[in-house]
Short mmCIF file of C-alpha atoms in Angstrom, two decimals:
data_model
loop_
_atom_site.label_atom_id
_atom_site.label_comp_id
_atom_site.label_asym_id
_atom_site.label_seq_id
_atom_site.Cartn_x
_atom_site.Cartn_y
_atom_site.Cartn_z
CA VAL I 235 -3.62 -44.88 22.25
CA LYS I 236 -4.63 -48.33 23.47
CA LYS I 237 -0.97 -49.07 24.32
CA ALA I 238 -1.07 -46.07 26.66
CA GLY I 239 -3.87 -47.73 28.61
CA PHE I 240 -6.80 -45.78 27.19
CA VAL I 241 -9.72 -48.06 26.31
CA GLU I 242 -11.97 -45.18 25.30
CA PRO I 243 -11.56 -41.41 25.23
CA THR I 244 -11.75 -39.64 28.57
CA PRO I 245 -14.32 -36.83 28.96
CA ILE I 246 -11.77 -34.08 28.15
CA GLN I 247 -10.68 -36.02 25.05
CA SER I 248 -14.27 -36.68 23.91
CA GLN I 249 -15.06 -32.98 24.15
CA GLY I 250 -11.69 -31.62 23.06
CA TRP I 251 -10.82 -33.74 20.04
CA PRO I 252 -13.74 -32.71 17.80
CA MET I 253 -13.17 -29.01 18.54
CA ALA I 254 -9.39 -29.14 18.09
CA LEU I 255 -9.65 -31.22 14.91
CA LYS I 256 -11.95 -28.54 13.46
CA GLY I 257 -9.31 -25.90 14.23
CA ARG I 258 -11.46 -24.23 16.87
CA ASP I 259 -10.16 -22.43 19.93
CA LEU I 260 -10.62 -24.47 23.07
CA ILE I 261 -10.33 -23.99 26.80
CA GLY I 262 -10.24 -27.24 28.73
CA ILE I 263 -10.31 -27.74 32.47
CA ALA I 264 -9.47 -31.20 33.73
CA GLU I 265 -7.81 -32.89 36.68
CA THR I 266 -4.34 -34.41 36.61
CA GLY I 267 -4.52 -37.90 35.12
CA SER I 268 -7.59 -37.10 33.02
CA GLY I 269 -5.85 -37.47 29.66
CA LYS I 270 -5.69 -33.70 29.13
CA THR I 271 -2.27 -33.82 27.45
CA LEU I 272 -3.49 -36.28 24.82
CA ALA I 273 -6.62 -34.17 24.40
CA TYR I 274 -4.45 -31.56 22.68
CA LEU I 275 -1.47 -33.64 21.50
CA LEU I 276 -3.29 -36.09 19.24
CA PRO I 277 -5.07 -33.30 17.30
CA ALA I 278 -1.70 -31.51 17.15
CA ILE I 279 -0.15 -34.57 15.50
CA VAL I 280 -3.03 -34.76 13.00
CA HIS I 281 -2.52 -31.03 12.33
CA VAL I 282 1.23 -31.45 11.71
CA ASN I 283 0.58 -34.29 9.27
CA ALA I 284 -1.72 -31.99 7.26
CA GLN I 285 0.95 -29.26 6.89
CA PRO I 286 3.73 -28.88 4.30
CA ILE I 287 6.97 -30.38 5.63
CA LEU I 288 9.42 -28.10 7.38
CA ASP I 289 12.13 -26.37 5.37
CA PRO I 290 15.50 -25.52 6.92
CA GLY I 291 15.08 -22.46 9.13
CA ASP I 292 11.39 -23.01 9.67
CA GLY I 293 10.30 -22.94 13.25
CA PRO I 294 7.83 -25.40 14.72
CA ILE I 295 4.24 -25.97 13.59
CA VAL I 296 2.99 -26.73 17.10
CA LEU I 297 3.98 -24.75 20.19
CA VAL I 298 3.06 -25.90 23.69
CA LEU I 299 3.87 -23.50 26.52
CA ALA I 300 4.14 -24.86 30.06
CA PRO I 301 4.90 -23.08 33.34
CA THR I 302 7.61 -25.44 34.59
CA ARG I 303 10.38 -27.59 33.19
CA GLU I 304 8.89 -30.64 34.94
CA LEU I 305 5.58 -30.27 33.12
CA ALA I 306 7.33 -29.44 29.84
CA VAL I 307 9.40 -32.64 30.10
CA GLN I 308 6.28 -34.72 30.84
CA ILE I 309 4.50 -33.27 27.81
CA GLN I 310 7.52 -33.90 25.60
CA GLN I 311 7.63 -37.55 26.68
CA GLU I 312 4.02 -37.92 25.53
CA ALA I 313 4.73 -36.06 22.27
CA THR I 314 7.67 -38.37 21.57
CA LYS I 315 5.65 -41.48 22.34
CA PHE I 316 2.61 -40.57 20.25
CA GLY I 317 4.45 -38.72 17.47
CA ALA I 318 6.90 -41.55 16.77
CA SER I 319 4.62 -43.45 14.39
CA SER I 320 4.25 -40.30 12.27
CA ARG I 321 7.97 -39.47 12.42
CA ILE I 322 7.10 -36.17 14.07
CA LYS I 323 10.02 -34.64 15.92
CA SER I 324 9.63 -32.67 19.13
CA THR I 325 11.93 -30.97 21.59
CA CYS I 326 11.70 -29.48 25.04
CA ILE I 327 13.05 -25.97 25.64
CA TYR I 328 13.51 -24.80 29.24
CA GLY I 329 15.98 -22.93 31.39
CA GLY I 330 18.43 -24.15 34.00
CA VAL I 331 20.30 -26.45 31.60
CA PRO I 332 22.88 -25.83 28.84
CA LYS I 333 21.37 -24.38 25.66
CA GLY I 334 23.54 -26.37 23.24
CA PRO I 335 21.41 -29.51 22.84
CA GLN I 336 18.22 -27.42 22.64
CA VAL I 337 19.74 -25.17 19.96
CA ARG I 338 20.84 -28.24 17.95
CA ASP I 339 17.31 -29.69 18.09
CA LEU I 340 15.83 -26.39 16.88
CA GLN I 341 18.38 -26.07 14.07
CA LYS I 342 17.66 -29.62 12.85
CA GLY I 343 13.98 -28.73 12.70
CA VAL I 344 11.21 -30.00 14.92
CA GLU I 345 7.48 -29.94 14.29
CA ILE I 346 6.54 -29.65 17.96
CA VAL I 347 8.22 -27.43 20.55
CA ILE I 348 7.28 -27.70 24.20
CA ALA I 349 8.75 -24.78 26.12
CA THR I 350 8.75 -22.62 29.18
CA PRO I 351 8.19 -18.96 28.27
CA GLY I 352 11.53 -17.50 29.39
CA ARG I 353 13.80 -19.92 27.55
CA LEU I 354 11.63 -19.79 24.42
CA ILE I 355 11.93 -15.99 24.29
CA ASP I 356 15.69 -16.38 24.74
CA MET I 357 15.82 -18.79 21.78
CA ILE I 358 13.71 -16.48 19.60
CA GLU I 359 15.78 -13.39 20.47
CA SER I 360 19.00 -15.35 19.78
CA ASN I 361 17.59 -16.28 16.34
CA HIS I 362 17.70 -20.01 17.13
CA THR I 363 14.03 -20.37 16.20
CA ASN I 364 11.00 -18.42 15.08
CA LEU I 365 7.26 -18.86 15.34
CA ARG I 366 6.33 -18.08 11.70
CA ARG I 367 5.07 -21.62 11.04
CA VAL I 368 3.15 -22.03 14.32
CA THR I 369 -0.50 -22.72 13.55
CA TYR I 370 -1.34 -24.75 16.66
CA LEU I 371 -0.75 -23.14 20.04
CA VAL I 372 -1.35 -24.66 23.48
CA LEU I 373 -1.03 -22.90 26.82
CA ASP I 374 -0.93 -25.80 29.28
CA GLU I 375 -1.80 -24.65 32.80
CA ALA I 376 -2.42 -21.13 31.48
CA ASP I 377 -3.90 -20.08 34.82
CA ARG I 378 -0.73 -21.15 36.62
CA MET I 379 1.48 -19.32 34.11
CA LEU I 380 -0.51 -16.14 34.75
CA ASP I 381 -0.34 -16.68 38.54
CA MET I 382 3.45 -17.05 38.20
CA GLY I 383 3.70 -13.67 36.45
CA PHE I 384 4.32 -14.94 32.90
CA ASP I 385 1.72 -12.60 31.36
CA PRO I 386 4.31 -10.31 29.66
CA GLN I 387 6.24 -13.30 28.26
CA ILE I 388 3.06 -14.99 27.01
CA ARG I 389 1.98 -11.77 25.28
CA LYS I 390 5.41 -11.43 23.68
CA ILE I 391 5.31 -15.02 22.41
CA VAL I 392 1.73 -14.81 21.14
CA SER I 393 2.60 -11.61 19.25
CA GLN I 394 5.15 -13.67 17.25
CA VAL I 395 2.56 -16.26 16.17
CA ASN I 396 1.36 -15.19 12.71
CA PHE I 397 -2.11 -16.72 12.75
CA LEU I 398 -2.89 -14.79 15.94
CA SER I 399 -1.52 -11.41 14.78
CA SER I 400 -4.01 -8.61 14.39
CA ASP I 401 -2.36 -7.16 11.26
#
């Protein structure tokens, strides 16, 4: 964390980390550059390390949804940087590019998936991944995803996440 230039936790991290580490639901509102991504990624990494390792065919443990490929790529860069010391694998799933490399990452098994809603649904419906193991879910820029009309896709994805199911 110090290597990333953080001397002490930012306000969103100070408030978010204790809640996320306790497994509580959290809504955070913070400006760009406030350390918001790390506010949910570091607890996600701690969460992954506390879970049984992935078996072949398991989907991810952590799912981060983002409205755009640009944001998804930024988040994945942070996940790669901070997950490296724990050997946590992540991938970025978004449309507008060939599916092959994304499918290969999913088949190899990754603990963290950062995705845009449309491509993730495509991967689920094509049986390239599943959300059975997801126990940590982040909707980054949830308000923007709703403004962009992703509500049906978000509902479809959330319905696949076991710990959120009503049954």
